[in-house]
Amino acid sequence: MPETEIDTLIRLFSRLPGFGRRSARRAVLYLIKKKETQLIPLAGAIQNVIDHVQTCPICGNLDSQAPCRICRDERRDENLICVVQDVADLWAIERSAAFRGRYHVLGGLLSAIEGTGPEELRLPVLEQRLHQSGVTELILALPATVDGQTTGHYITERFKELPVKISSLAQGIPIGGELDYLDDGTIQTALKSRR
Amino acid sequence: MPETEIDTLIRLFSRLPGFGRRSARRAVLYLIKKKETQLIPLAGAIQNVIDHVQTCPICGNLDSQAPCRICRDERRDENLICVVQDVADLWAIERSAAFRGRYHVLGGLLSAIEGTGPEELRLPVLEQRLHQSGVTELILALPATVDGQTTGHYITERFKELPVKISSLAQGIPIGGELDYLDDGTIQTALKSRR
């Protein structure tokens, strides 16, 4: 029996992160029942993303403009670059509204296990940016994992001859975090970096 | 600042059942990264559903054909009708592969709290079906909730003058359980032990 239109849609939904067959069925039924208010707008929104969204050639952000809104925003400090692993991390920092510089999305981390080397990250573009403009500080906002720290170390080494200050996000106790629930590593780091 | 294409898509995803802002952002980023293999096929699948899927005028199932595949399947016993609340329940029974008759989707349940009366369910169509054809048995596969049992009782009363046997799924369905969430074995047992 050939796959029906509904089955195809369920199969594609069930591949999304956090989705299984059951939740995909629920979502698809919900969409079909709300065809006018949900399904048709969703189709339009997806088509808009397909037609317009592209990767910014400078920073690696996703936007319908190239260069992206952040790279074009002249009120943002172009001498301050925040290096992140992924667009999701860029979005997280933007939501915090605590950073008014530019970004650089690596598109991954160095990983011995996954076999990701420097040539697979957006490092040449970063090097160009550092050489061409008057960047004064590179803030490494990478995850506090082994791969994140390895990548940060690699970047620090690679650009140590350049007149650029390289800093990392502070490590410590998250705001609202209970000591009792934190892992030993976090507590040790927080103690060592006490101020 | 106007909403970007990506924000629109995230907003629509976050309305899906089981989705919040965070999981919607994850899903949308995943789709954009896999544009060729996921996002474009998803757009096509949604358009296919929009263009082709309709409600079967006989049983209320969703299909790209009207009448639906099940109503057109002559190998299925048309004298046996299984009454379900929703298309999701029909799918659940089909997955159990324990039923070879036809269906009737009510599209809801009688509910005093939500103010759903008989006229809002697909009961007139069911009445027509019972009058026109030689239906011998109506199997009520309704949830074991107050509304489900009320609806079953109402249907039994309404059609008690007709020469149709009315049975219900056997006890064994957990009280408060929804058909869509039950395992196939439970559904098979409940069908076999109908009374």
Tab-separated table of C-alpha atoms in Angstrom:
chain	number	residue	atom	x	y	z
A	1	MET	CA	0.000	0.000	0.000
A	2	PRO	CA	1.517	3.354	-0.951
A	3	GLU	CA	2.180	5.876	1.801
A	4	THR	CA	-0.697	8.334	2.143
A	5	GLU	CA	-0.199	12.116	2.237
A	6	ILE	CA	-0.902	12.077	5.972
A	7	ASP	CA	1.583	9.263	6.602
A	8	THR	CA	4.288	11.156	4.709
A	9	LEU	CA	3.701	14.245	6.833
A	10	ILE	CA	3.745	12.195	10.043
A	11	ARG	CA	6.998	10.519	8.997
A	12	LEU	CA	8.675	13.890	8.339
A	13	PHE	CA	7.406	15.346	11.629
A	14	SER	CA	8.571	12.310	13.585
A	15	ARG	CA	12.173	13.031	12.516
A	16	LEU	CA	12.183	16.400	14.275
A	17	PRO	CA	14.178	16.610	17.511
A	18	GLY	CA	11.936	15.809	20.476
A	19	PHE	CA	9.299	14.142	18.287
A	20	GLY	CA	8.319	10.487	18.054
A	21	ARG	CA	5.620	8.764	16.008
A	22	ARG	CA	2.939	9.447	18.579
A	23	SER	CA	3.609	13.143	19.050
A	24	ALA	CA	3.997	13.506	15.272
A	25	ARG	CA	0.542	11.966	14.778
A	26	ARG	CA	-0.918	14.315	17.375
A	27	ALA	CA	0.680	17.366	15.784
A	28	VAL	CA	-0.413	16.397	12.262
A	29	LEU	CA	-4.011	15.744	13.328
A	30	TYR	CA	-4.039	19.063	15.167
A	31	LEU	CA	-2.769	20.828	12.045
A	32	ILE	CA	-5.300	19.173	9.730
A	33	LYS	CA	-8.155	20.076	12.074
A	34	LYS	CA	-6.979	23.689	12.153
A	35	LYS	CA	-6.283	23.833	8.434
A	36	GLU	CA	-7.149	27.510	7.920
A	37	THR	CA	-5.578	28.938	11.062
A	38	GLN	CA	-2.549	26.659	11.452
A	39	LEU	CA	-1.734	24.368	8.539
A	40	ILE	CA	-1.948	26.936	5.722
A	41	PRO	CA	-0.022	29.640	7.648
A	42	LEU	CA	2.607	27.005	8.492
A	43	ALA	CA	2.982	26.112	4.806
A	44	GLY	CA	3.448	29.803	3.998
A	45	ALA	CA	5.957	30.339	6.790
A	46	ILE	CA	8.014	27.329	5.685
A	47	GLN	CA	8.006	28.532	2.086
A	48	ASN	CA	9.168	31.992	3.238
A	49	VAL	CA	12.042	30.452	5.158
A	50	ILE	CA	12.994	28.288	2.165
A	51	ASP	CA	12.897	31.282	-0.183
A	52	HIS	CA	14.581	33.895	1.972
A	53	VAL	CA	16.653	32.574	4.869
A	54	GLN	CA	20.350	32.216	4.190
A	55	THR	CA	23.587	31.953	6.122
A	56	CYS	CA	25.316	35.299	6.676
A	57	PRO	CA	28.667	35.136	4.811
A	58	ILE	CA	30.335	37.171	7.559
A	59	CYS	CA	29.168	35.796	10.892
A	60	GLY	CA	27.283	32.610	9.996
A	61	ASN	CA	23.971	33.767	11.483
A	62	LEU	CA	20.729	32.842	9.694
A	63	ASP	CA	18.748	35.737	8.268
A	64	SER	CA	16.767	36.829	5.225
A	65	GLN	CA	19.388	39.498	4.545
A	66	ALA	CA	23.048	38.933	3.687
A	67	PRO	CA	24.971	40.280	5.539
A	68	CYS	CA	22.594	39.641	8.419
A	69	ARG	CA	20.781	42.270	10.516
A	70	ILE	CA	23.410	42.075	13.263
A	71	CYS	CA	26.380	42.509	10.899
A	72	ARG	CA	24.610	45.489	9.253
A	73	ASP	CA	23.645	47.169	12.526
A	74	GLU	CA	26.052	50.094	12.836
A	75	ARG	CA	25.052	50.725	16.439
A	76	ARG	CA	26.728	47.446	17.357
A	77	ASP	CA	30.419	47.438	18.209
A	78	GLU	CA	32.236	45.786	15.305
A	79	ASN	CA	35.469	45.588	17.253
A	80	LEU	CA	33.982	43.063	19.661
A	81	ILE	CA	33.300	39.570	18.321
A	82	CYS	CA	31.563	36.861	20.299
A	83	VAL	CA	32.436	33.355	19.066
A	84	VAL	CA	29.653	30.761	19.439
A	85	GLN	CA	29.238	27.157	18.424
A	86	ASP	CA	25.844	27.430	16.832
A	87	VAL	CA	23.077	29.824	15.765
A	88	ALA	CA	21.032	28.614	18.761
A	89	ASP	CA	23.746	29.989	21.069
A	90	LEU	CA	23.736	33.311	19.209
A	91	TRP	CA	19.970	33.504	19.752
A	92	ALA	CA	20.403	32.701	23.460
A	93	ILE	CA	22.909	35.550	23.914
A	94	GLU	CA	20.667	37.932	21.947
A	95	ARG	CA	17.754	37.077	24.254
A	96	SER	CA	19.909	38.025	27.239
A	97	ALA	CA	20.323	41.496	25.649
A	98	ALA	CA	23.701	41.714	27.411
A	99	PHE	CA	25.924	41.917	24.327
A	100	ARG	CA	26.121	44.737	21.790
A	101	GLY	CA	28.979	43.536	19.595
A	102	ARG	CA	29.013	41.203	16.594
A	103	TYR	CA	29.086	37.403	16.419
A	104	HIS	CA	30.954	34.604	14.748
A	105	VAL	CA	29.225	31.227	14.435
A	106	LEU	CA	31.709	28.355	14.184
A	107	GLY	CA	29.126	25.820	13.040
A	108	GLY	CA	30.466	23.138	15.368
A	109	LEU	CA	33.292	22.297	17.737
A	110	LEU	CA	36.582	20.505	17.324
A	111	SER	CA	35.896	16.899	18.231
A	112	ALA	CA	38.269	13.975	18.233
A	113	ILE	CA	35.389	11.516	18.586
A	114	GLU	CA	33.284	12.939	15.762
A	115	GLY	CA	36.416	13.662	13.731
A	116	THR	CA	35.698	17.381	13.336
A	117	GLY	CA	38.893	19.263	12.489
A	118	PRO	CA	39.558	23.026	12.224
A	119	GLU	CA	38.901	23.021	8.469
A	120	GLU	CA	35.269	22.044	9.062
A	121	LEU	CA	34.581	25.086	11.245
A	122	ARG	CA	34.174	28.667	10.013
A	123	LEU	CA	37.679	29.547	11.191
A	124	PRO	CA	39.199	30.915	7.938
A	125	VAL	CA	36.414	33.516	7.780
A	126	LEU	CA	37.112	34.441	11.399
A	127	GLU	CA	40.814	34.817	10.585
A	128	GLN	CA	39.946	37.131	7.673
A	129	ARG	CA	37.728	39.228	9.932
A	130	LEU	CA	40.491	39.539	12.511
A	131	HIS	CA	43.036	40.578	9.874
A	132	GLN	CA	40.860	42.994	7.962
A	133	SER	CA	39.176	45.035	10.654
A	134	GLY	CA	40.129	46.603	13.932
A	135	VAL	CA	38.785	43.862	16.186
A	136	THR	CA	40.067	44.391	19.714
A	137	GLU	CA	38.434	41.559	21.612
A	138	LEU	CA	37.266	38.029	20.868
A	139	ILE	CA	34.864	36.628	23.476
A	140	LEU	CA	34.713	32.842	23.429
A	141	ALA	CA	31.160	31.839	24.381
A	142	LEU	CA	31.657	28.110	23.939
A	143	PRO	CA	30.072	25.297	25.953
A	144	ALA	CA	31.856	24.205	29.138
A	145	THR	CA	32.408	20.726	27.735
A	146	VAL	CA	35.623	18.985	26.739
A	147	ASP	CA	35.070	19.807	23.048
A	148	GLY	CA	34.086	23.387	23.878
A	149	GLN	CA	37.206	23.961	25.949
A	150	THR	CA	39.437	22.249	23.362
A	151	THR	CA	38.031	24.511	20.653
A	152	GLY	CA	38.551	27.600	22.832
A	153	HIS	CA	42.127	26.570	23.487
A	154	TYR	CA	42.753	25.996	19.783
A	155	ILE	CA	41.385	29.442	18.867
A	156	THR	CA	43.473	31.119	21.588
A	157	GLU	CA	46.620	29.422	20.273
A	158	ARG	CA	45.859	30.121	16.623
A	159	PHE	CA	45.301	33.841	17.087
A	160	LYS	CA	47.779	34.538	19.915
A	161	GLU	CA	50.110	36.541	17.627
A	162	LEU	CA	47.343	38.954	16.670
A	163	PRO	CA	46.755	42.171	18.642
A	164	VAL	CA	43.409	40.864	19.866
A	165	LYS	CA	42.416	40.235	23.463
A	166	ILE	CA	40.816	36.807	23.841
A	167	SER	CA	38.420	36.238	26.740
A	168	SER	CA	35.970	33.524	27.743
A	169	LEU	CA	32.575	33.553	29.448
A	170	ALA	CA	32.955	33.364	33.216
A	171	GLN	CA	32.299	29.968	34.757
A	172	GLY	CA	30.520	29.649	38.063
A	173	ILE	CA	27.206	29.155	39.750
A	174	PRO	CA	24.185	29.946	37.533
A	175	ILE	CA	21.866	32.666	38.848
A	176	GLY	CA	19.197	31.008	40.979
A	177	GLY	CA	21.298	27.843	41.166
A	178	GLU	CA	21.240	25.850	44.414
A	179	LEU	CA	24.654	24.654	45.559
A	180	ASP	CA	23.156	21.325	46.539
A	181	TYR	CA	22.166	20.603	42.934
A	182	LEU	CA	25.395	21.674	41.226
A	183	ASP	CA	28.088	19.274	40.147
A	184	ASP	CA	31.480	19.239	41.872
A	185	GLY	CA	33.277	20.683	38.850
A	186	THR	CA	31.089	23.796	38.849
A	187	ILE	CA	31.580	24.353	42.571
A	188	GLN	CA	35.359	23.890	42.273
A	189	THR	CA	35.519	26.371	39.390
A	190	ALA	CA	33.333	28.856	41.226
A	191	LEU	CA	35.555	28.623	44.299
A	192	LYS	CA	38.773	29.037	42.313
A	193	SER	CA	37.454	32.040	40.374
A	194	ARG	CA	35.919	33.714	43.448
A	195	ARG	CA	36.123	37.480	43.382
B	1	MET	CA	11.160	45.438	14.751
B	2	PRO	CA	9.064	43.282	12.395
B	3	GLU	CA	8.923	39.545	12.983
B	4	THR	CA	11.502	37.701	10.879
B	5	GLU	CA	10.662	34.686	8.713
B	6	ILE	CA	12.367	32.445	11.262
B	7	ASP	CA	10.458	33.975	14.181
B	8	THR	CA	7.163	33.417	12.366
B	9	LEU	CA	7.989	29.770	11.803
B	10	ILE	CA	9.054	29.326	15.444
B	11	ARG	CA	5.816	30.957	16.635
B	12	LEU	CA	3.700	28.600	14.516
B	13	PHE	CA	5.663	25.535	15.641
B	14	SER	CA	5.403	26.530	19.287
B	15	ARG	CA	1.589	26.290	19.049
B	16	LEU	CA	1.718	22.578	18.204
B	17	PRO	CA	0.699	20.187	20.970
B	18	GLY	CA	3.735	19.174	23.012
B	19	PHE	CA	5.809	22.103	21.760
B	20	GLY	CA	7.058	25.149	23.628
B	21	ARG	CA	9.256	28.039	22.479
B	22	ARG	CA	12.453	26.156	23.199
B	23	SER	CA	11.569	22.945	21.377
B	24	ALA	CA	10.122	24.998	18.505
B	25	ARG	CA	13.432	26.855	18.145
B	26	ARG	CA	15.311	23.547	18.152
B	27	ALA	CA	13.024	22.036	15.513
B	28	VAL	CA	13.200	25.106	13.256
B	29	LEU	CA	17.011	25.299	13.446
B	30	TYR	CA	17.198	21.589	12.673
B	31	LEU	CA	14.943	22.068	9.646
B	32	ILE	CA	16.899	25.051	8.308
B	33	LYS	CA	20.169	23.155	8.645
B	34	LYS	CA	18.690	20.218	6.746
B	35	LYS	CA	16.997	22.370	4.149
B	36	GLU	CA	17.307	19.960	1.221
B	37	THR	CA	16.531	16.725	3.043
B	38	GLN	CA	13.983	17.930	5.607
B	39	LEU	CA	12.619	21.440	5.160
B	40	ILE	CA	11.799	21.262	1.441
B	41	PRO	CA	10.219	17.769	1.688
B	42	LEU	CA	8.205	18.998	4.689
B	43	ALA	CA	6.911	21.969	2.682
B	44	GLY	CA	5.867	19.592	-0.102
B	45	ALA	CA	4.193	17.157	2.284
B	46	ILE	CA	2.226	19.963	3.950
B	47	GLN	CA	1.108	21.306	0.571
B	48	ASN	CA	-0.018	17.808	-0.447
B	49	VAL	CA	-2.075	17.491	2.713
B	50	ILE	CA	-3.593	20.941	2.167
B	51	ASP	CA	-4.454	20.126	-1.445
B	52	HIS	CA	-5.735	16.590	-1.091
B	53	VAL	CA	-6.784	15.559	2.406
B	54	GLN	CA	-10.486	15.863	3.138
B	55	THR	CA	-13.016	14.495	5.586
B	56	CYS	CA	-14.825	11.380	4.356
B	57	PRO	CA	-18.521	12.320	4.001
B	58	ILE	CA	-19.553	8.848	5.157
B	59	CYS	CA	-17.381	7.928	8.130
B	60	GLY	CA	-15.557	11.186	8.970
B	61	ASN	CA	-12.073	9.708	8.441
B	62	LEU	CA	-9.381	11.885	6.852
B	63	ASP	CA	-8.144	10.768	3.442
B	64	SER	CA	-7.209	12.044	-0.008
B	65	GLN	CA	-10.144	10.145	-1.453
B	66	ALA	CA	-13.833	10.701	-0.730
B	67	PRO	CA	-15.284	8.286	0.285
B	68	CYS	CA	-12.140	7.239	2.140
B	69	ARG	CA	-10.058	4.109	1.530
B	70	ILE	CA	-11.790	2.242	4.350
B	71	CYS	CA	-15.328	3.072	3.152
B	72	ARG	CA	-14.364	1.997	-0.402
B	73	ASP	CA	-12.675	-1.232	0.663
B	74	GLU	CA	-15.144	-3.951	-0.286
B	75	ARG	CA	-13.239	-6.572	1.673
B	76	ARG	CA	-14.279	-4.807	4.859
B	77	ASP	CA	-17.579	-5.756	6.479
B	78	GLU	CA	-19.956	-2.868	5.883
B	79	ASN	CA	-22.488	-4.302	8.307
B	80	LEU	CA	-20.173	-3.694	11.240
B	81	ILE	CA	-19.592	-0.081	12.261
B	82	CYS	CA	-17.134	0.971	14.929
B	83	VAL	CA	-18.006	4.344	16.470
B	84	VAL	CA	-15.028	6.416	17.618
B	85	GLN	CA	-14.589	9.882	19.046
B	86	ASP	CA	-11.816	11.043	16.785
B	87	VAL	CA	-9.657	10.165	13.777
B	88	ALA	CA	-6.762	9.461	16.150
B	89	ASP	CA	-8.846	6.664	17.714
B	90	LEU	CA	-9.644	5.253	14.264
B	91	TRP	CA	-5.907	5.184	13.532
B	92	ALA	CA	-5.217	3.458	16.852
B	93	ILE	CA	-7.734	0.693	16.056
B	94	GLU	CA	-6.363	0.326	12.525
B	95	ARG	CA	-2.865	-0.126	13.957
B	96	SER	CA	-4.144	-2.955	16.132
B	97	ALA	CA	-5.295	-4.698	12.903
B	98	ALA	CA	-8.076	-6.361	14.933
B	99	PHE	CA	-11.065	-4.827	13.168
B	100	ARG	CA	-12.221	-5.442	9.599
B	101	GLY	CA	-15.463	-3.460	9.555
B	102	ARG	CA	-16.138	0.213	8.849
B	103	TYR	CA	-15.916	3.245	11.120
B	104	HIS	CA	-17.904	6.231	12.179
B	105	VAL	CA	-16.022	9.217	13.598
B	106	LEU	CA	-18.235	11.303	15.886
B	107	GLY	CA	-15.881	14.275	15.946
B	108	GLY	CA	-16.261	14.703	19.686
B	109	LEU	CA	-18.225	13.551	22.719
B	110	LEU	CA	-21.324	14.818	24.449
B	111	SER	CA	-20.105	17.090	27.203
B	112	ALA	CA	-22.125	19.051	29.710
B	113	ILE	CA	-19.060	21.070	30.727
B	114	GLU	CA	-18.002	21.996	27.207
B	115	GLY	CA	-21.642	22.343	26.133
B	116	THR	CA	-21.355	19.807	23.309
B	117	GLY	CA	-24.827	18.543	22.370
B	118	PRO	CA	-25.839	15.706	19.966
B	119	GLU	CA	-26.278	18.172	17.095
B	120	GLU	CA	-22.552	18.959	17.138
B	121	LEU	CA	-21.526	15.338	16.612
B	122	ARG	CA	-21.796	13.395	13.347
B	123	LEU	CA	-24.889	11.563	14.612
B	124	PRO	CA	-27.378	12.410	11.805
B	125	VAL	CA	-24.987	10.824	9.284
B	126	LEU	CA	-24.723	7.759	11.514
B	127	GLU	CA	-28.521	7.553	11.708
B	128	GLN	CA	-28.715	7.699	7.888
B	129	ARG	CA	-26.152	4.937	7.595
B	130	LEU	CA	-28.094	2.756	10.015
B	131	HIS	CA	-31.358	3.325	8.145
B	132	GLN	CA	-30.006	2.903	4.617
B	133	SER	CA	-27.830	-0.162	4.837
B	134	GLY	CA	-27.976	-3.536	6.483
B	135	VAL	CA	-25.815	-2.669	9.479
B	136	THR	CA	-26.096	-5.426	12.042
B	137	GLU	CA	-23.755	-4.250	14.766
B	138	LEU	CA	-22.543	-0.949	16.154
B	139	ILE	CA	-19.393	-1.229	18.253
B	140	LEU	CA	-18.928	1.725	20.575
B	141	ALA	CA	-15.172	2.294	20.909
B	142	LEU	CA	-15.427	5.378	23.078
B	143	PRO	CA	-13.070	6.435	25.850
B	144	ALA	CA	-13.749	5.104	29.354
B	145	THR	CA	-14.364	8.610	30.647
B	146	VAL	CA	-17.592	10.179	31.912
B	147	ASP	CA	-18.194	11.923	28.589
B	148	GLY	CA	-17.335	8.783	26.639
B	149	GLN	CA	-19.760	6.640	28.628
B	150	THR	CA	-22.464	9.330	28.480
B	151	THR	CA	-22.093	9.459	24.703
B	152	GLY	CA	-22.247	5.664	24.477
B	153	HIS	CA	-25.380	5.610	26.613
B	154	TYR	CA	-26.992	8.315	24.469
B	155	ILE	CA	-26.250	6.406	21.242
B	156	THR	CA	-27.607	3.162	22.727
B	157	GLU	CA	-30.842	4.944	23.726
B	158	ARG	CA	-31.212	6.801	20.438
B	159	PHE	CA	-30.895	3.704	18.252
B	160	LYS	CA	-32.485	1.102	20.546
B	161	GLU	CA	-35.564	0.736	18.276
B	162	LEU	CA	-33.427	-0.190	15.269
B	163	PRO	CA	-32.582	-3.841	14.479
B	164	VAL	CA	-28.936	-3.231	15.290
B	165	LYS	CA	-26.930	-4.871	18.029
B	166	ILE	CA	-25.009	-2.304	20.040
B	167	SER	CA	-21.847	-3.431	21.822
B	168	SER	CA	-19.030	-1.672	23.625
B	169	LEU	CA	-15.340	-2.352	23.919
B	170	ALA	CA	-14.745	-4.740	26.815
B	171	GLN	CA	-13.699	-3.522	30.212
B	172	GLY	CA	-9.985	-3.687	30.373
B	173	ILE	CA	-9.601	-0.159	29.143
B	174	PRO	CA	-8.158	1.734	32.083
B	175	ILE	CA	-10.587	4.271	33.520
B	176	GLY	CA	-9.677	7.697	32.218
B	177	GLY	CA	-7.647	6.157	29.402
B	178	GLU	CA	-7.698	7.538	25.874
B	179	LEU	CA	-7.749	5.052	22.979
B	180	ASP	CA	-4.964	6.831	21.189
B	181	TYR	CA	-2.613	6.097	24.098
B	182	LEU	CA	-3.323	2.377	24.483
B	183	ASP	CA	-1.092	-0.415	23.265
B	184	ASP	CA	-2.306	-2.608	20.408
B	185	GLY	CA	-2.710	-5.706	22.599
B	186	THR	CA	-5.171	-3.965	24.893
B	187	ILE	CA	-7.179	-2.777	21.915
B	188	GLN	CA	-7.239	-6.295	20.430
B	189	THR	CA	-8.432	-7.844	23.700
B	190	ALA	CA	-11.083	-5.203	24.178
B	191	LEU	CA	-12.405	-5.755	20.651
B	192	LYS	CA	-12.568	-9.558	21.085
B	193	SER	CA	-14.387	-9.329	24.436
B	194	ARG	CA	-16.968	-6.786	23.349
B	195	ARG	CA	-20.372	-7.403	24.947
